[in-house]
Short mmCIF file of C-alpha atoms and ligand atoms in Angstrom, two decimals:
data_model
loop_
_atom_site.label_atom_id
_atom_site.label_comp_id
_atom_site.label_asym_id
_atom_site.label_seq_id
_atom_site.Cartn_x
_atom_site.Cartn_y
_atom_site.Cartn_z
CA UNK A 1348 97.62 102.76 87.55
CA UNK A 1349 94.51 104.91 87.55
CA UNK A 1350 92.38 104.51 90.98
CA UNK A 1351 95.45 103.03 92.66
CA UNK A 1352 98.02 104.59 94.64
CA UNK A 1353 101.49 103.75 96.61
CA UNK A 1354 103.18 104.93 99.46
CA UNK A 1355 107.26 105.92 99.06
CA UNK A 1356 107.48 102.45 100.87
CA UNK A 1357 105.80 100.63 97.62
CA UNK A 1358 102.62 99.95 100.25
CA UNK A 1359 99.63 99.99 97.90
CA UNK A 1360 97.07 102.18 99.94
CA UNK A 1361 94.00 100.30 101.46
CA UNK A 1362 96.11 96.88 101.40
CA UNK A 1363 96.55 95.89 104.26
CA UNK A 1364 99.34 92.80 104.03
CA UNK A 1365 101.80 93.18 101.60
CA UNK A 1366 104.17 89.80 101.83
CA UNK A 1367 107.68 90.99 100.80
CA UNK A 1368 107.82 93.99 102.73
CA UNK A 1369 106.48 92.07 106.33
CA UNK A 1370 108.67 89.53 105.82
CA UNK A 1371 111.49 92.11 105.54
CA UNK A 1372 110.87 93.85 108.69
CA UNK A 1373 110.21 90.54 110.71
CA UNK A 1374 113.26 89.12 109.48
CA UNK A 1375 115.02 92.51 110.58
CA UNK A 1376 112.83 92.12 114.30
CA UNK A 1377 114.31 88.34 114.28
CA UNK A 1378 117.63 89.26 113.88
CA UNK A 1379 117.93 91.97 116.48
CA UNK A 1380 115.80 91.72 118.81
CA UNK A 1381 114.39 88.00 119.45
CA UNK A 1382 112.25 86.90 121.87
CA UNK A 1383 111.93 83.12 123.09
CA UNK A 1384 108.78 81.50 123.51
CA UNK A 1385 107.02 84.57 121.35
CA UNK A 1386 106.95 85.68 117.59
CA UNK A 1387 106.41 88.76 115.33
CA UNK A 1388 103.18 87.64 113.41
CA UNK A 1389 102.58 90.20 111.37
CA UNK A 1390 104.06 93.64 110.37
CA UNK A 1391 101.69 96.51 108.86
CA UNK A 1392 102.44 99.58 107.91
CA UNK A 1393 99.07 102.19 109.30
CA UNK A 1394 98.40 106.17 108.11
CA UNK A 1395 99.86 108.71 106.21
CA UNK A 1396 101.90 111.91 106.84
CA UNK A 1397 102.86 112.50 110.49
CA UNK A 1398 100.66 110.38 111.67
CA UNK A 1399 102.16 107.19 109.94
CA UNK A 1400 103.15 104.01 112.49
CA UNK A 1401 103.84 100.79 112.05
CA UNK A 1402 101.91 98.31 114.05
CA UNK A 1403 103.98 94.96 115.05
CA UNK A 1404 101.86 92.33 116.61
CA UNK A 1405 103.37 89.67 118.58
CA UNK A 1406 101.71 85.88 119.46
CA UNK A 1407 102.96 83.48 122.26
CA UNK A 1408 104.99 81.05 120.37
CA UNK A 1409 102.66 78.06 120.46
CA UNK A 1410 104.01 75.04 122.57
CA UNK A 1411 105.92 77.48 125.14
CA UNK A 1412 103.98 77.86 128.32
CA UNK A 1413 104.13 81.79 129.46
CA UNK A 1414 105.83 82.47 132.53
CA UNK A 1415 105.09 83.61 135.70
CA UNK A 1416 106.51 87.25 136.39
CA UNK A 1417 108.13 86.55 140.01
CA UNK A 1418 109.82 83.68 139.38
CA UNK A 1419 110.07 83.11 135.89
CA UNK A 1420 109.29 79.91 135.96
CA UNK A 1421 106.78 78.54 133.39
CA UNK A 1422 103.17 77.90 134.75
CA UNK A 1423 100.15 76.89 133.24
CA UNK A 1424 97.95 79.65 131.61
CA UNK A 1425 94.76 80.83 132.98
CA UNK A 1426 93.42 83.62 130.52
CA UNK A 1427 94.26 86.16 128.10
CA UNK A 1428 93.99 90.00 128.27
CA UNK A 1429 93.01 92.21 125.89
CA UNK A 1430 95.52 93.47 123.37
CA UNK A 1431 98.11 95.87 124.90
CA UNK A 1432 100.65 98.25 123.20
CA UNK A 1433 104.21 99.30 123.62
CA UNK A 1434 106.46 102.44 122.14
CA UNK A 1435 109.18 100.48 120.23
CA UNK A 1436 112.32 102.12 118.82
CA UNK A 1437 111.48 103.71 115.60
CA UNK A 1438 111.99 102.33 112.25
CA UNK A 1439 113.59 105.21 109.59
CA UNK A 1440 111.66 107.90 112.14
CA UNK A 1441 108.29 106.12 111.85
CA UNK A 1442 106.97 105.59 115.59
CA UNK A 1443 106.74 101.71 115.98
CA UNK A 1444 104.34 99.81 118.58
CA UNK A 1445 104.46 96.31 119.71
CA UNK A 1446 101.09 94.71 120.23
CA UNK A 1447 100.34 91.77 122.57
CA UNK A 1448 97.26 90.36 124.81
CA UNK A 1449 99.42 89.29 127.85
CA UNK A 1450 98.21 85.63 129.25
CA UNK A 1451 97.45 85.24 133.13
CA UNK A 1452 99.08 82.11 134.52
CA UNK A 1453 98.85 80.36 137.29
CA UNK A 1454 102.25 80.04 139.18
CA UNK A 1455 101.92 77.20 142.17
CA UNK A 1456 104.13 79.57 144.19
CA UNK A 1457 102.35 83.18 143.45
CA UNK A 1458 99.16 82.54 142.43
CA UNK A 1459 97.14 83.94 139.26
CA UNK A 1460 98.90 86.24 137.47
CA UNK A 1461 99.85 88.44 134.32
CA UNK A 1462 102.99 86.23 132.38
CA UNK A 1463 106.45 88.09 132.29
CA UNK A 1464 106.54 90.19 129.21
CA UNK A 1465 110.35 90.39 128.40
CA UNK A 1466 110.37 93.62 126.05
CA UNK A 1467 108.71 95.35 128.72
CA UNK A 1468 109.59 96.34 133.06
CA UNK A 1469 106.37 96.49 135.03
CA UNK A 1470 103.23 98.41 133.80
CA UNK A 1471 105.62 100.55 131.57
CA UNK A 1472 103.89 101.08 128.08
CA UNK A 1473 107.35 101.51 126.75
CA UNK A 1474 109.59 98.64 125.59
CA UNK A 1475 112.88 98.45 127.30
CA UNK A 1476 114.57 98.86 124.41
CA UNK A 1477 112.86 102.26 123.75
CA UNK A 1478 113.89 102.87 127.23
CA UNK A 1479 117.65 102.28 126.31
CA UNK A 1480 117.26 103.95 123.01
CA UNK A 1481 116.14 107.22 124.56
CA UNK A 1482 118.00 107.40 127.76
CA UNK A 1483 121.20 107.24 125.31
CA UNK A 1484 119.91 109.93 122.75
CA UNK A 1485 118.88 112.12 126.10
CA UNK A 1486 122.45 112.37 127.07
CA UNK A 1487 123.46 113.91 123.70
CA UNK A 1488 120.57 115.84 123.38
CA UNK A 1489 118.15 117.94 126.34
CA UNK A 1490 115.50 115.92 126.81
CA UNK A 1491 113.28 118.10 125.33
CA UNK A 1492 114.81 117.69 121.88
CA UNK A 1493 114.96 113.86 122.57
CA UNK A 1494 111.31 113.99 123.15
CA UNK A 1495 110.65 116.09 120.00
CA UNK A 1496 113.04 114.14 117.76
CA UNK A 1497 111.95 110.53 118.49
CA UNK A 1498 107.82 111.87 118.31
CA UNK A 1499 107.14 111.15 122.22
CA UNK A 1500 106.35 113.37 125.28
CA UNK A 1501 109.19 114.76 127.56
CA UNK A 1502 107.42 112.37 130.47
CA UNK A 1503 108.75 109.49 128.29
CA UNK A 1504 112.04 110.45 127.97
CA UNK A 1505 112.28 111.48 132.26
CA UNK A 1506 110.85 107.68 132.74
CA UNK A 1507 113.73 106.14 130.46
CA UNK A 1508 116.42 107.92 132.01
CA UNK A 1509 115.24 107.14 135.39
CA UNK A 1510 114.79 103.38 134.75
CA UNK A 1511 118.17 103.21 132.84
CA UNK A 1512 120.01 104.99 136.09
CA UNK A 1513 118.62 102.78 138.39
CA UNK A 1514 119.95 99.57 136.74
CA UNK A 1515 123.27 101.01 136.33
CA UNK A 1516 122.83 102.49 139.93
CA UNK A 1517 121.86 99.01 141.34
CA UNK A 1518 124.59 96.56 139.03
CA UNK A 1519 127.31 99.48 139.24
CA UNK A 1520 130.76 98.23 140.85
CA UNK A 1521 131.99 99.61 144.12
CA UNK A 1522 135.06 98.07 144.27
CA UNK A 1523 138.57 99.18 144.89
CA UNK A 1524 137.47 102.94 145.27
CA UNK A 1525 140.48 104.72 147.22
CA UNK A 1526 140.25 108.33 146.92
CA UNK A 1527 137.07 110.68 146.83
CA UNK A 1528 136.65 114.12 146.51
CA UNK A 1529 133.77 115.81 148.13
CA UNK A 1530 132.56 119.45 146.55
CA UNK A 1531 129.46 121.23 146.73
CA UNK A 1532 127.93 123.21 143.73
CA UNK A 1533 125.23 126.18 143.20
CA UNK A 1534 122.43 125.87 140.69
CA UNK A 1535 119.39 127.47 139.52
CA UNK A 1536 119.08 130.91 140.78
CA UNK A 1537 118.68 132.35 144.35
CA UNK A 1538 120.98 131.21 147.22
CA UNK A 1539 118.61 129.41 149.39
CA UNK A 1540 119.99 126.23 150.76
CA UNK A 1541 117.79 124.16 148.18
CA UNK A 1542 119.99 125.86 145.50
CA UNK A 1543 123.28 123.71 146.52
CA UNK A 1544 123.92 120.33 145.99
CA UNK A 1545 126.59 117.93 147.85
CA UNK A 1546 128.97 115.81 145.42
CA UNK A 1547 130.94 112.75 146.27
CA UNK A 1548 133.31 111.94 143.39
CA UNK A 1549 135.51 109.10 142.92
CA UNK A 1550 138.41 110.37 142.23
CA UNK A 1551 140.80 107.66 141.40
CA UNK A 1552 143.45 107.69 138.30
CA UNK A 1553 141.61 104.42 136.81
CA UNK A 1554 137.99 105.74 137.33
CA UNK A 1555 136.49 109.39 137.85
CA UNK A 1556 132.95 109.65 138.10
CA UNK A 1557 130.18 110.68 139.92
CA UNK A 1558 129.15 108.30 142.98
CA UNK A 1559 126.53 110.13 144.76
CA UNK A 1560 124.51 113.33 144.73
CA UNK A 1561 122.26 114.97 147.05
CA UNK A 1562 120.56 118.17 147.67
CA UNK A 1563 121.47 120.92 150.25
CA UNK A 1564 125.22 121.00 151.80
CA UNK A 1565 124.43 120.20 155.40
CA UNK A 1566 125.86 117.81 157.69
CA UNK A 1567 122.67 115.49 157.45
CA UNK A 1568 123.57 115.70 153.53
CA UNK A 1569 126.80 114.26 153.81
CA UNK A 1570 125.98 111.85 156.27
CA UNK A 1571 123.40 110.07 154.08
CA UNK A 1572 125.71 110.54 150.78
CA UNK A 1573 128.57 108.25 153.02
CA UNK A 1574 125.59 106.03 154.36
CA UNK A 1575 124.68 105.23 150.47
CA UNK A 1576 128.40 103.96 149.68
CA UNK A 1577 128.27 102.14 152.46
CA UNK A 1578 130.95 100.74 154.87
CA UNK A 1579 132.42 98.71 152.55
CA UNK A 1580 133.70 101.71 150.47
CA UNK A 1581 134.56 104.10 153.48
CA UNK A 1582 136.69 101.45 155.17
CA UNK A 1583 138.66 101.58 151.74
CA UNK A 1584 139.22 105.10 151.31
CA UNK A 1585 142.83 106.39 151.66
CA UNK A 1586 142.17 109.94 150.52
CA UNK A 1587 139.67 112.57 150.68
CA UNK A 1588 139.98 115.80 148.98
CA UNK A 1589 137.15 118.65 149.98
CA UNK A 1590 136.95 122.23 150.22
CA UNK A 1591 136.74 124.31 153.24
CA UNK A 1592 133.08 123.89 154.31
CA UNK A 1593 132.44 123.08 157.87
CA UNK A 1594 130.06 120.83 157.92
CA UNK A 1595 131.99 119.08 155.67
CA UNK A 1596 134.70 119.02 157.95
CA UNK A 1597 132.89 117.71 160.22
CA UNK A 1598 131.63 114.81 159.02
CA UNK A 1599 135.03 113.90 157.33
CA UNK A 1600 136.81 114.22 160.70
CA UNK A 1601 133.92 112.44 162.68
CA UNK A 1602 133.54 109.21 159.51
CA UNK A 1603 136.37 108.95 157.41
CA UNK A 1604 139.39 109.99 160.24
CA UNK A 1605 141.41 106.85 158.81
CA UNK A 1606 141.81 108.11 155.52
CA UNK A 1607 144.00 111.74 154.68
CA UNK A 1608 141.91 114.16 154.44
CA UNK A 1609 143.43 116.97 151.92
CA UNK A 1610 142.20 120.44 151.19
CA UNK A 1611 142.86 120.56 147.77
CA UNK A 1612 144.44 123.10 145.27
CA UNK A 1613 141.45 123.50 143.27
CA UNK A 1614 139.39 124.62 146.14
CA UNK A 1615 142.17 126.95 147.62
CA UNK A 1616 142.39 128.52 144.41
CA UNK A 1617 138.60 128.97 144.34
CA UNK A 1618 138.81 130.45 147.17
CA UNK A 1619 141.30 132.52 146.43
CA UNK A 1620 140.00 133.60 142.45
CA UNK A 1621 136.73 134.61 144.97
CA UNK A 1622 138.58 136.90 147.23
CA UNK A 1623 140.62 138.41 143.77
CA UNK A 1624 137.25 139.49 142.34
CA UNK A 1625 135.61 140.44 145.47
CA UNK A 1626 138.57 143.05 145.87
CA UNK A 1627 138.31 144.23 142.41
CA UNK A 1628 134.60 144.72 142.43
CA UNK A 1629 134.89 146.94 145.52
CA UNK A 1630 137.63 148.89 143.62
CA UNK A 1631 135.48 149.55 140.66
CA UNK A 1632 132.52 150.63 142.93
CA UNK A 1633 135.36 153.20 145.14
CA UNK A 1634 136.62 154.57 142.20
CA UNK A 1635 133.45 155.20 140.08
CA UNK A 1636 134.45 157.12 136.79
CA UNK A 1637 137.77 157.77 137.98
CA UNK A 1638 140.47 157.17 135.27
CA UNK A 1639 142.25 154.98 137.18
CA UNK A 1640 138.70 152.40 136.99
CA UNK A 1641 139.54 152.08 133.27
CA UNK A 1642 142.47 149.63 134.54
CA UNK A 1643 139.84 147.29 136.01
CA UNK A 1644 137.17 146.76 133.13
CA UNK A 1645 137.10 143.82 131.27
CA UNK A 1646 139.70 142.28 133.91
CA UNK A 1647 137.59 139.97 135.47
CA UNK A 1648 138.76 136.87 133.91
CA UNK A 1649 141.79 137.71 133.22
CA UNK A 1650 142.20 137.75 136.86
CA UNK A 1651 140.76 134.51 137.57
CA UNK A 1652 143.25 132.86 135.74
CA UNK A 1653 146.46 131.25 136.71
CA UNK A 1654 149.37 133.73 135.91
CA UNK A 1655 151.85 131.85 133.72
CA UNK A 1656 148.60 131.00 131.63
CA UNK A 1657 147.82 134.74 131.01
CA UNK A 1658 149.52 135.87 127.50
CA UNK A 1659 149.30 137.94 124.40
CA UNK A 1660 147.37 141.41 124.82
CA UNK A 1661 145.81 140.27 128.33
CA UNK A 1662 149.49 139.90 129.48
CA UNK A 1663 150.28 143.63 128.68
CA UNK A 1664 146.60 144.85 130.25
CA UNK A 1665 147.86 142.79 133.01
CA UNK A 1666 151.44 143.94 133.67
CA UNK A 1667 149.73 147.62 133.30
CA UNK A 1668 147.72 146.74 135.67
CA UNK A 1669 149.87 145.08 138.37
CA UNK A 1670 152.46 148.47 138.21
CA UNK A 1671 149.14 150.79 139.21
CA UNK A 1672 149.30 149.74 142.63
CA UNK A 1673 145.70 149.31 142.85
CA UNK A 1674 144.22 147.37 145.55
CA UNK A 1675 142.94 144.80 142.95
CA UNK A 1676 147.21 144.45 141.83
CA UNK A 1677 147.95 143.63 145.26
CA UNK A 1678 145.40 140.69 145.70
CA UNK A 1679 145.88 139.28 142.33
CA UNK A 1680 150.04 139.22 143.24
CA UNK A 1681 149.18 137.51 146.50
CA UNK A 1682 147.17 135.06 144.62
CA UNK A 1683 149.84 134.60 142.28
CA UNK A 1684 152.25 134.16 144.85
CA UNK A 1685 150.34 131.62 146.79
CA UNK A 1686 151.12 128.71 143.57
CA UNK A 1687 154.97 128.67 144.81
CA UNK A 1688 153.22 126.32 147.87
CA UNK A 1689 152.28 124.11 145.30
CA UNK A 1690 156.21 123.56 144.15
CA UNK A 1691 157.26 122.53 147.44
CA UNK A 1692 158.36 119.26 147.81
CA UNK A 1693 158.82 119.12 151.95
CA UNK A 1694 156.40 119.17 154.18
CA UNK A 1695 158.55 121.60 156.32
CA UNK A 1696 159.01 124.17 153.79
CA UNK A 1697 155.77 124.02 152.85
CA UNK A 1698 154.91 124.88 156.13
CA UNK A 1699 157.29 127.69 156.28
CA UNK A 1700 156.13 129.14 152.97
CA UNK A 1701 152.32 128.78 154.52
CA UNK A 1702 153.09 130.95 157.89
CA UNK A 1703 154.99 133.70 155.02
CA UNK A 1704 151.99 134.10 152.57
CA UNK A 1705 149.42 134.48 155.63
CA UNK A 1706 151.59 136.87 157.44
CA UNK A 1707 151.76 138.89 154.37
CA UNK A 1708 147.64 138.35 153.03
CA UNK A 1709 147.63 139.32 156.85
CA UNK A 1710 148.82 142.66 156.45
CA UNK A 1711 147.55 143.50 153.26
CA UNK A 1712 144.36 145.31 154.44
CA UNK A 1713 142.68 143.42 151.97
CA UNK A 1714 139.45 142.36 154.03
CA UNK A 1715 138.66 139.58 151.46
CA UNK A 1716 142.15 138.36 151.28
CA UNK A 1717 142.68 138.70 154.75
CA UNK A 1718 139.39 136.52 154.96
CA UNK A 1719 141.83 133.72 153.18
CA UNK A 1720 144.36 133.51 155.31
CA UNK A 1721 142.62 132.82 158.48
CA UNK A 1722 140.80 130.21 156.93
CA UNK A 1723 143.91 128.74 155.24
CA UNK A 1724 145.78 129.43 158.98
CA UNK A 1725 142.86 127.58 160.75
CA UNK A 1726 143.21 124.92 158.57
CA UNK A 1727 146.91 124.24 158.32
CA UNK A 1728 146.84 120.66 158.83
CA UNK A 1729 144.69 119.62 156.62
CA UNK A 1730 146.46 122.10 153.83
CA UNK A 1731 149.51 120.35 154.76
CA UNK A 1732 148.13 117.20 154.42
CA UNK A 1733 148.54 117.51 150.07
CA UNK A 1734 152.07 116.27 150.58
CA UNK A 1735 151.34 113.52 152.20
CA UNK A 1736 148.98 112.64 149.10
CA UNK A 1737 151.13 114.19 146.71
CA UNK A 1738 151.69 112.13 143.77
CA UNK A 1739 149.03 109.88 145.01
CA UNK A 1740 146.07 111.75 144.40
CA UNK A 1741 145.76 114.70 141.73
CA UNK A 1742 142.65 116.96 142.25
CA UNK A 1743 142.31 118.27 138.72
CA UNK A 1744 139.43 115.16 138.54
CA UNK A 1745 137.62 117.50 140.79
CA UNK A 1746 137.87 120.41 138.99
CA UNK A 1747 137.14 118.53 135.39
CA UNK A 1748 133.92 116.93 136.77
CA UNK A 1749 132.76 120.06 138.46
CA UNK A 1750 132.95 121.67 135.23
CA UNK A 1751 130.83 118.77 133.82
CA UNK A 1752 129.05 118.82 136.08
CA UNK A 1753 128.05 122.55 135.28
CA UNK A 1754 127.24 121.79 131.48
CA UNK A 1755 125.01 119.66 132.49
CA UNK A 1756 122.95 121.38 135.18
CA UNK A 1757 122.79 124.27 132.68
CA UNK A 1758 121.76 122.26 130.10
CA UNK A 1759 119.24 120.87 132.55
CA UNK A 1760 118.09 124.67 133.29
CA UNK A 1761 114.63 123.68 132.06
CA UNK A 1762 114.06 120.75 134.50
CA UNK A 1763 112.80 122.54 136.96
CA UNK A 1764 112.80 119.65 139.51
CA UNK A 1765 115.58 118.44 141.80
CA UNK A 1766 114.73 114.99 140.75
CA UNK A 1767 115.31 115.48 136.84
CA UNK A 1768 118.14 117.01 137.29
CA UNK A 1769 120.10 114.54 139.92
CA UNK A 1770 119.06 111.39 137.01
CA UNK A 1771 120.63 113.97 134.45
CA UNK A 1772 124.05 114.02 136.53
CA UNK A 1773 124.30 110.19 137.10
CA UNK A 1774 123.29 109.67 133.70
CA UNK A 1775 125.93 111.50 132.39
CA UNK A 1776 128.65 111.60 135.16
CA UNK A 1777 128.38 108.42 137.14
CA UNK A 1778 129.77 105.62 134.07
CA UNK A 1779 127.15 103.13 135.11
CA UNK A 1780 126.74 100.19 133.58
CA UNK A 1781 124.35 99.51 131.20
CA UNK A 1782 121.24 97.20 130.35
CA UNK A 1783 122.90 94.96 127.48
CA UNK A 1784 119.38 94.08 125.52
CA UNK A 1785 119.04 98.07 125.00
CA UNK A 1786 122.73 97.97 122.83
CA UNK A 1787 121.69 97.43 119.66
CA UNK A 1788 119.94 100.37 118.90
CA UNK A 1789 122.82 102.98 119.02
ZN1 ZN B 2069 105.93 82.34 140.44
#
């Protein structure tokens, strides 16, 4: 054995074809991912360490004329390039490149021209498969860690995920889309108007997902959000759940006037969590190192939450709590209170029960809470309007993709860029549909 040595693949060093193992790999190549009218020719194995790759070179399958790249039709060939390379999916973690000298044809219809390269879109330098294979792995992992794990650059893995969204984005199905639900979110710090982004859900029982995204929460935002579904999908639309914004409003009342327009339960309670906490911050602040504060600390989300969900220890805090007449007790009972509308089954009563709570939030001298009711007295109608969708649409969609919607803009924290991060919310939110010649490789 002396002056010769292997690899852990059985590759003698310094030989550069070794017959079992390329026929192995090409047979593997053949089997998955098969290209008509070119073949693997050869399969080598290159470096050591880190720095190992394996190099696959492709040849035009001879007899099969290469075709043009507009039309796809086959054309007579004019020259050949010089060798080119592609990032293929790796083999057991060892980066893998395709290697090809494209041919120029000459289409009759568009003139001279580089042939249509099916493992590749464009001037890409990255197969489409590699494409598929890290836009899948990015949604699992930050892209960052995608990048590291599969050996590439984080510039890769942006350009996969934005070619993969725009496929599904372009072959995704608009059909039979009946109810939306239209919320705004904060991210990144600061609370410039840049920081908020406009969300148009689908919010149907058969399909939740994210349809469109945008950035800011102006009119002009919503406007171009509806202008992207189209007419075709607003003419269809039979409910629309939002929150409370007014240029929201707006543009509901002024587009979408044939379908109901609901302000939903999860957005009332938002607003009315807000306007808990709001009061009980003040209250801390007032009472400084009074013993009475000691009631308040570590409440916070124990007050956010719905009251028959509240058990255990943080029940007993609570019910301590609610008998100190504090001014934090009284807004969290209103709050409380306010989830009887939700029980109603008439119209009328619910009505009724909405003039009650106000009058009493009214009263309160509770600014935020106060705050509450005139907003929830201004918009009556539209309140009232959830019984006329009741049992048709449920808003807990809304609140489930919000929350997703979070994970992932968090996750996203080091993306800097609007741009990153709206791919990184269809990509994970939005179901598209997928390139099929990308499947194999997860
Ligand atoms: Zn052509």
């Amino acid at each position: 054995m002396s002056g010769r040595s292997f690899n852990r693949f059985g590759v003698e060093s310094g030989v550069k074809k070794q017959p079992t193992t390329q026929l192995e790999v090409k047979t593997l190549l053949n089997q998955i991912q098969r290209f008509v009218g070119f073949v693997y020719h050869s399969v080598c194995l290159r470096g050591v360490g880190t720095s190992r790759r394996v190099e696959v070179r492709i040849h035009p399958h001879r007899g099969i004329r290469g075709k043009c790249s507009t039309c796809q039709q086959p054309c007579p060939g004019y020259d050949q390039l010089a060798e080119r390379r592609w990032l293929f999916v790796p083999l057991w973690g060892i980066v893998v490149h395709f290697f090809y000298p494209p041919r120029r044809v000459t289409c009759p219809t568009h003139g001279v021209g580089v042939e249509h390269i099916p493992w590749s879109q464009g001037k890409r330098r990255v197969t489409t498969a590699m494409m598929g294979f890290l836009a899948r792995w990015a949604r699992r992992l930050s892209w960052q860690e995608t990048a590291r794990t599969f050996q590439t650059g984080w510039a890769t893995v942006f350009h996969s995920v934005e070619w993969f969204v725009a496929w599904g984005l372009a072959q995704r199905p608009l059909e039979g889309i009946t109810a939306i639900g239209i919320d705004e979110i904060h991210w990144g710090k600061g609370q410039g108007a840049d920081r908020f982004l406009t969300l148009i859900y689908q919010i149907d029982g058969h399909c939740r997902r994210l349809l469109w995204v945008g950035p800011r929460r102006t009119q002009a935002t919503l406007r171009k959000g509806l202008a992207a579904l189209g007419p075709a999908v607003l003419g269809g639309l039979r409910f629309v759940a939002s929150d409370m914004w007014k240029p929201y409003l707006t543009v509901i009342a002024a587009q979408i006037d044939h379908a109901v327009h609901v302000l939903d339960r999860f957005h009332i309670t938002r607003h009315l969590n807000q306007a808990v906490d709001q009061v009980r911050r003040g209250e801390r602040t007032r009472l400084g190192e009074a013993p009475a504060a000691a009631r308040l600390k570590k409440m916070r989300w124990t007050l956010l939450r719905r009251g028959s969900r509240v058990r255990g220890q943080a029940r007993i805090k609570l019910n301590a709590l609610l008998a100190s007449q504090l001014a934090t007790a009284r807004a969290w009972m209103l709050k409380n209170s306010f989830e009887h509308f939700w029980t109603y089954k008439s119209f009328v009563w619910g009505g009724a029960f909405l003039d009650y709570w106000t009058e009493r939030a009214l009263r309160s001298r509770l600014a935020p809470m106060k705050r509450v009711a005139r907003m929830l007295r201004t918009h009556e109608a539209l309140i009232l309007n959830w019984f006329k969708a009741k049992g048709e649409i449920s808003t807990g969609p809304v609140e489930g993709l919000n929350n997703k919607v979070r994970v992932v803009t968090r996750r996203s924290y080091g993306f800097r860029t609007y741009k990153a991060m709206e791919l990184a919310l269809y990509h994970n939110l939005g179901r598209l549909p997928e390139p099929e010649t990308t499947h194999y490789f997860n």
